[in-house]
Amino acid sequence: MGSSFFIRLLFSIGLLSVSMIAYQLSLMQYLSIVQWYHFAYMVIAIALLGFGGAGTFLAVFRKTLIRKIETLLPLFMALSGIFMPLSIWMSGQPFASFDTYLLFVEQKEVWRLLLFELLFFVPFFFCALAIGMIFIKYTGRIGQLYFSNLAGSGLGGLVAIFLFWTASPGQIPFITGVLAILSSGFILPSKKRHWWIGATSLSVITMLFLVLHSPLRLEVSQYKSLSRTLDLPDTKIETSENSPYGWLQYVSSPVLRYAPGLSLSYTGDIPVTDAIFNNGEWAGAVLNSTEDSEILDHTTSALALEIFQPQNILVLNAGTGIRTQYYSRHGVSQIDNVEPHPLISDFSTETVRFGENVQLYQQDARSFLAESRQQYQLISLPDIGTFGGTAGLQAIQEEYLFTTDSFSMIFDRLEKDGMLILKVWMDYPYRNPLKITASFAETLDKKGINDPAEHLVAVRSWNTITYLLKKNPFSDSEIQAVRDFCDRLSFDPLILPGISSAERSKYNSLEDESLFRLTDQLLSGDRKSLYRTYDFNLRPATDDRPYFSQFLKWKNFSRLQELFGDQSASFFELGYLIVGVTFVQSFLLAIILIILPLFLLKRRMKNKSWTLLYFAGIGIGFMFVEIVLIQRFILFLGHPVYSVAAVISAMLLLSGLGSWLSSNLQMGLGGIQKILLIIVGILVLYTFGLPWVLERGMAQGFGVKVFLSLVFIGLPAFFMGMPFPLGLRYLSEKNEQEVPWAWGINGCFSVLSTSLATILAIEAGFSVLIFLGAVAYLITMSSCFIKRRV
Amino acid sequence: MKISFYILWFFLYFFFFASGQDKYERDRQQMVDRQIEARGITNKATLSAMRKVERHRLVPKEQVKNAYQDRPLPIGHGQTISQPYMVAYMTEIIRPGPGMKVLEIGTGSGYQAAVLAEAVDEVYTIEIIESLGKSAEEKLNKLGYDNIYTKVADGFYGWEEHAPFDAIVVTAASEFIPPPLIEQLKEGGKMVIPVGAPFTTQHLMLVEKKKDGKWKTKNLLPVRFVPFTRN
């Protein structure tokens, strides 16, 4: 092999890796737009499935593939690139178009989901096949090749973020596809070279043409709010812009109106508004003028201003700025408007400009709370839930602003007589209002307040409840002001010091009194028994389990099915059930695509148990740690995209570096055990210490945070990259025939662990999950002990 | 020979067509017996309407086989046709009867309008999505309903020319109740609003406008969730 060819090979594999990771991240964004964000973890599982399937394919057809490598290598790279946009295009065609919302309505959707996964599997499969062939063919120079692969993967995360800022979601798959096709251009075969050059150039030109003139059309689910809004007459998208925070659309309509939970006593006009959508989901209404915000005077949101006149207000996750406009209209002299999404602020402030009393911060709310030392008279939080309920799609979404840790920080930012205000949409059976009451009660408990009922007020309309939490107990005059407010607008108090049973349903009666009874029980201190006995999970969210909207208790699901019917019960927690379905499907696919073909090899197995324990442990441990780190760094870096990009890139790069270094180490099982012990030690330390470190680091600037992220992600990743190649080398020395099985087992368990990790994080929390990761590595270590003794 | 061939076809056609019709008729009666009456709907006008309206002729083609199942069905545009029991429950609540005039906001498939039309004198129904509104109008005309008046418009404003209404059914609820709808409700009239994400109607809101023009809302639970039954 000439040095010129080898250099080209290094470029080729590096560029292919860039394109693959950028594609993986863009696929996550694409699926978040056309469906919901739940598929981010499915994409990781599909990528692993592609790599596992390719490993098995390579093991079965190794001789043929290596013999024809000159032709097949560029072909597979090009196919990987072509299938990047093609698989997305096919997934939007009527025969394949899947809709999350119909998963438990139409049986065929289960098969469509399977087809969906298989379509996205194809580009990963071809890419992994090409990389695997290179590694096998040029084993002698594996170190440099491996480094190029990992450096490319690391760079892929940055390229994805660049593309999110500069290209639309319909263009990005073509761009990553072009990069993959170009990677094949470095290593075209010498035979029929002109034909190859022609075919490659034609593919690239076609893709570039499509990028500019016919990007992929995004077939957004008909149940997403963007699709439903665009069905309204004369409603259109005025402008769209992409960013790592999401794909944003500004929509104008003559029939959209904003008056959430309006009092029925109101008889005036209701303002027509525009709206902003992020990834196809409602991000907020945009008022045409600040005066339009006065409509909030006739909703429960007016509660705070009704009983006191704050002079400085913090508005967290301010969205399109309606709450800020409302407070500004009422003459508040200082308002800090904190919104993490830069485009949402930009789009909404183009329509209505804020006055000089408003200070805009483009920052994640938790980071702002960690950094700011200012005290506020009022802190306003975004609404919880949506009108009519959410169908449980938020169940697995991290909501770090609604954890007890977050409420505790907010409490500390309040002035002595300061208040927190929050609106919750009513649901049935009652979940959101009860969980928020429990969260406030626990927060006050943590602050040493014995009687939370003295510090809480809640007012109910027919469809919303607005809560006020006050640092000091409410005064008699404030309590009277709440009563007057309710009488004037026909609302009913739900929580109020000295409340009577009759005044709780004077204007808006409920069919039974369970909401009142359960609310009182949560405030009375007998919370734990209610958490145990209620059919839904009411335990407040914490930073360790930040799933505020997760209510399902699996053991009660059959009761809900009996009561509400199979179909309706599924919509209590659709998001969580989807994770369960993808777990089962990816398990089946892993068996079919990775494990079953290995039986074709018919080889003698001497180290069956050790191979299973060792490589399954590594597969599970690595993915558990990766998922925990992604979750932990969402809060730390302030956004899921940054977290996913940082964790995937840093883990690939540093674990690759570890693998590369380990290839120079002459090490037996004893040496491997020591490395595994280091990993277990780090993970146990992380179980208890990482949250503490990250909490203290949150107040730092973004640059420092990125540096800290690389250190804390890179440290375990470096060591975690070693056991796999060391184990493979050990196995190949003992019995090379078992190596494909080791690949297969590792791939299969990695695929499974992705969905399993999400389920465990919800049920047990991140600390338990990372601890289980340590246990998995401990099992791998134990298998070495057993092997040595045998 | 040719004539006997035609006669054979004639009989075969009617045999299959009639048996198909019988099947839907049978399914519909079973639906009322098992899903509606058995769950406590007792209003005679409602039960009679539910027995008459051919639900399978108002759902999209691919949903015909599911028409009489105990669940909501997708009808496109992110909309659903409600579960038969919910339609019956909402109809019963407004106490339908002769001489009544009802406004429906959100025609959707046209099924709720058809059920109401069997039990009251006049039904006015408004749909904002043009394709849904036109399709429902066509189907309702084919079914021969001459007491249903349809229009494609923004339901926010109600239908002022025909106000006041004895009852208003808001099947396409929004985050607020438009003030014009309250105004167009007769004193003593009822407005009913199902609340829930698609496929999941979980509770109903009833607005009663009293004789003095004041109102009161009541949350109604078609499916009653009772916590703590295990204890």
PDB file of C-alpha atoms in Angstrom, chain A residues 101-102 105-106 222-223 228 231 233 255 257 259-261 264-266 270 387-388 428-429 462-463 490 505-512 517-518 530 533-536 559 563-564 567-568 571, chain B residues 63 71-72 74 76-79 128-129 154 156-157 173-177 179 182 195-200 202-203 205 207 215-221 223-231:
ATOM      1  CA  TYR A 101     -49.928   9.631  17.831  1.00  0.00           C
ATOM      2  CA  LEU A 102     -51.605   6.692  16.078  1.00  0.00           C
ATOM      3  CA  VAL A 105     -54.882   3.615  17.570  1.00  0.00           C
ATOM      4  CA  GLU A 106     -53.954   1.782  14.365  1.00  0.00           C
ATOM      5  CA  GLN A 222     -51.051  15.956  11.625  1.00  0.00           C
ATOM      6  CA  TYR A 223     -51.378  15.931  15.424  1.00  0.00           C
ATOM      7  CA  ARG A 228     -53.295  21.818  13.054  1.00  0.00           C
ATOM      8  CA  ASP A 231     -55.188  23.887   8.586  1.00  0.00           C
ATOM      9  CA  PRO A 233     -58.016  29.484   6.882  1.00  0.00           C
ATOM     10  CA  VAL A 255     -58.253  33.408  13.416  1.00  0.00           C
ATOM     11  CA  ARG A 257     -56.629  34.314  19.441  1.00  0.00           C
ATOM     12  CA  ALA A 259     -56.948  34.334  26.025  1.00  0.00           C
ATOM     13  CA  PRO A 260     -55.940  31.254  28.040  1.00  0.00           C
ATOM     14  CA  GLY A 261     -58.522  30.388  30.695  1.00  0.00           C
ATOM     15  CA  LEU A 264     -66.636  33.778  31.422  1.00  0.00           C
ATOM     16  CA  SER A 265     -67.612  37.147  32.881  1.00  0.00           C
ATOM     17  CA  TYR A 266     -65.531  38.870  30.217  1.00  0.00           C
ATOM     18  CA  ILE A 270     -60.172  39.008  22.241  1.00  0.00           C
ATOM     19  CA  PHE A 387     -55.328  22.916  27.375  1.00  0.00           C
ATOM     20  CA  GLY A 388     -57.080  19.556  27.303  1.00  0.00           C
ATOM     21  CA  TYR A 428     -58.298  14.691  34.418  1.00  0.00           C
ATOM     22  CA  PRO A 429     -57.602  12.430  36.253  1.00  0.00           C
ATOM     23  CA  TRP A 462     -62.887  26.257  34.614  1.00  0.00           C
ATOM     24  CA  ASN A 463     -59.627  25.136  33.002  1.00  0.00           C
ATOM     25  CA  SER A 490     -65.976  34.213  38.917  1.00  0.00           C
ATOM     26  CA  SER A 505     -66.816  25.634  44.024  1.00  0.00           C
ATOM     27  CA  LYS A 506     -68.975  28.727  44.056  1.00  0.00           C
ATOM     28  CA  TYR A 507     -68.652  29.416  40.327  1.00  0.00           C
ATOM     29  CA  ASN A 508     -66.962  26.352  38.824  1.00  0.00           C
ATOM     30  CA  SER A 509     -68.133  23.146  40.429  1.00  0.00           C
ATOM     31  CA  LEU A 510     -66.467  19.765  40.089  1.00  0.00           C
ATOM     32  CA  GLU A 511     -68.314  16.471  39.996  1.00  0.00           C
ATOM     33  CA  ASP A 512     -66.665  15.341  43.212  1.00  0.00           C
ATOM     34  CA  ARG A 517     -59.338  16.385  49.468  1.00  0.00           C
ATOM     35  CA  LEU A 518     -56.112  15.322  47.743  1.00  0.00           C
ATOM     36  CA  LEU A 530     -50.648   9.566  48.969  1.00  0.00           C
ATOM     37  CA  THR A 533     -51.547   4.870  47.094  1.00  0.00           C
ATOM     38  CA  TYR A 534     -52.521   7.241  44.293  1.00  0.00           C
ATOM     39  CA  ASP A 535     -52.767   5.545  40.903  1.00  0.00           C
ATOM     40  CA  PHE A 536     -50.393   8.043  39.305  1.00  0.00           C
ATOM     41  CA  ARG A 559     -56.676  -0.610  35.950  1.00  0.00           C
ATOM     42  CA  LEU A 563     -61.537   2.181  33.341  1.00  0.00           C
ATOM     43  CA  PHE A 564     -60.807   4.288  30.262  1.00  0.00           C
ATOM     44  CA  GLN A 567     -56.780   3.214  23.569  1.00  0.00           C
ATOM     45  CA  SER A 568     -57.536   6.115  25.879  1.00  0.00           C
ATOM     46  CA  PHE A 571     -52.693   8.543  25.968  1.00  0.00           C
TER      47      PHE A 571
ATOM     48  CA  GLN B  63     -62.389   3.452   9.130  1.00  0.00           C
ATOM     49  CA  ARG B  71     -63.377   4.313  20.605  1.00  0.00           C
ATOM     50  CA  PRO B  72     -62.680   7.581  18.800  1.00  0.00           C
ATOM     51  CA  PRO B  74     -59.064   9.467  13.177  1.00  0.00           C
ATOM     52  CA  GLY B  76     -57.647  13.453   9.185  1.00  0.00           C
ATOM     53  CA  HIS B  77     -56.364  16.993   9.902  1.00  0.00           C
ATOM     54  CA  GLY B  78     -55.465  15.876  13.433  1.00  0.00           C
ATOM     55  CA  GLN B  79     -59.185  15.544  14.229  1.00  0.00           C
ATOM     56  CA  ILE B 128     -63.402  26.039  10.307  1.00  0.00           C
ATOM     57  CA  ILE B 129     -61.442  23.536   8.175  1.00  0.00           C
ATOM     58  CA  ASP B 154     -64.688  30.693  12.262  1.00  0.00           C
ATOM     59  CA  PHE B 156     -65.611  32.129  17.400  1.00  0.00           C
ATOM     60  CA  TYR B 157     -68.499  34.321  16.275  1.00  0.00           C
ATOM     61  CA  ALA B 173     -62.860  23.531  22.157  1.00  0.00           C
ATOM     62  CA  SER B 174     -60.227  26.222  22.536  1.00  0.00           C
ATOM     63  CA  GLU B 175     -58.367  27.607  25.543  1.00  0.00           C
ATOM     64  CA  PHE B 176     -61.233  30.007  26.186  1.00  0.00           C
ATOM     65  CA  ILE B 177     -64.965  30.203  25.591  1.00  0.00           C
ATOM     66  CA  PRO B 179     -67.898  35.616  24.565  1.00  0.00           C
ATOM     67  CA  ILE B 182     -72.237  32.836  25.758  1.00  0.00           C
ATOM     68  CA  VAL B 195     -62.029  18.622  27.093  1.00  0.00           C
ATOM     69  CA  GLY B 196     -59.037  16.418  26.256  1.00  0.00           C
ATOM     70  CA  ALA B 197     -56.324  15.776  23.693  1.00  0.00           C
ATOM     71  CA  PRO B 198     -57.406  13.896  20.522  1.00  0.00           C
ATOM     72  CA  PHE B 199     -58.513  10.308  21.282  1.00  0.00           C
ATOM     73  CA  THR B 200     -58.689  11.086  24.982  1.00  0.00           C
ATOM     74  CA  GLN B 202     -61.513  12.890  29.647  1.00  0.00           C
ATOM     75  CA  HIS B 203     -64.093  15.282  30.987  1.00  0.00           C
ATOM     76  CA  MET B 205     -67.504  21.190  30.837  1.00  0.00           C
ATOM     77  CA  VAL B 207     -71.988  25.919  31.166  1.00  0.00           C
ATOM     78  CA  TRP B 215     -73.862  31.395  34.520  1.00  0.00           C
ATOM     79  CA  LYS B 216     -72.188  28.513  36.329  1.00  0.00           C
ATOM     80  CA  THR B 217     -69.776  25.895  35.046  1.00  0.00           C
ATOM     81  CA  LYS B 218     -69.752  22.273  36.052  1.00  0.00           C
ATOM     82  CA  ASN B 219     -67.126  19.677  35.391  1.00  0.00           C
ATOM     83  CA  LEU B 220     -68.704  16.379  34.337  1.00  0.00           C
ATOM     84  CA  LEU B 221     -66.945  13.050  34.260  1.00  0.00           C
ATOM     85  CA  VAL B 223     -65.522   8.109  33.036  1.00  0.00           C
ATOM     86  CA  ARG B 224     -65.217   8.465  36.767  1.00  0.00           C
ATOM     87  CA  PHE B 225     -61.728   7.925  38.133  1.00  0.00           C
ATOM     88  CA  VAL B 226     -61.889   7.003  41.801  1.00  0.00           C
ATOM     89  CA  PRO B 227     -58.546   6.978  43.540  1.00  0.00           C
ATOM     90  CA  PHE B 228     -57.706   4.702  46.470  1.00  0.00           C
ATOM     91  CA  THR B 229     -59.953   1.839  45.454  1.00  0.00           C
ATOM     92  CA  ARG B 230     -57.160  -0.570  46.330  1.00  0.00           C
ATOM     93  CA  ASN B 231     -57.127   0.641  49.884  1.00  0.00           C
TER      94      ASN B 231
END
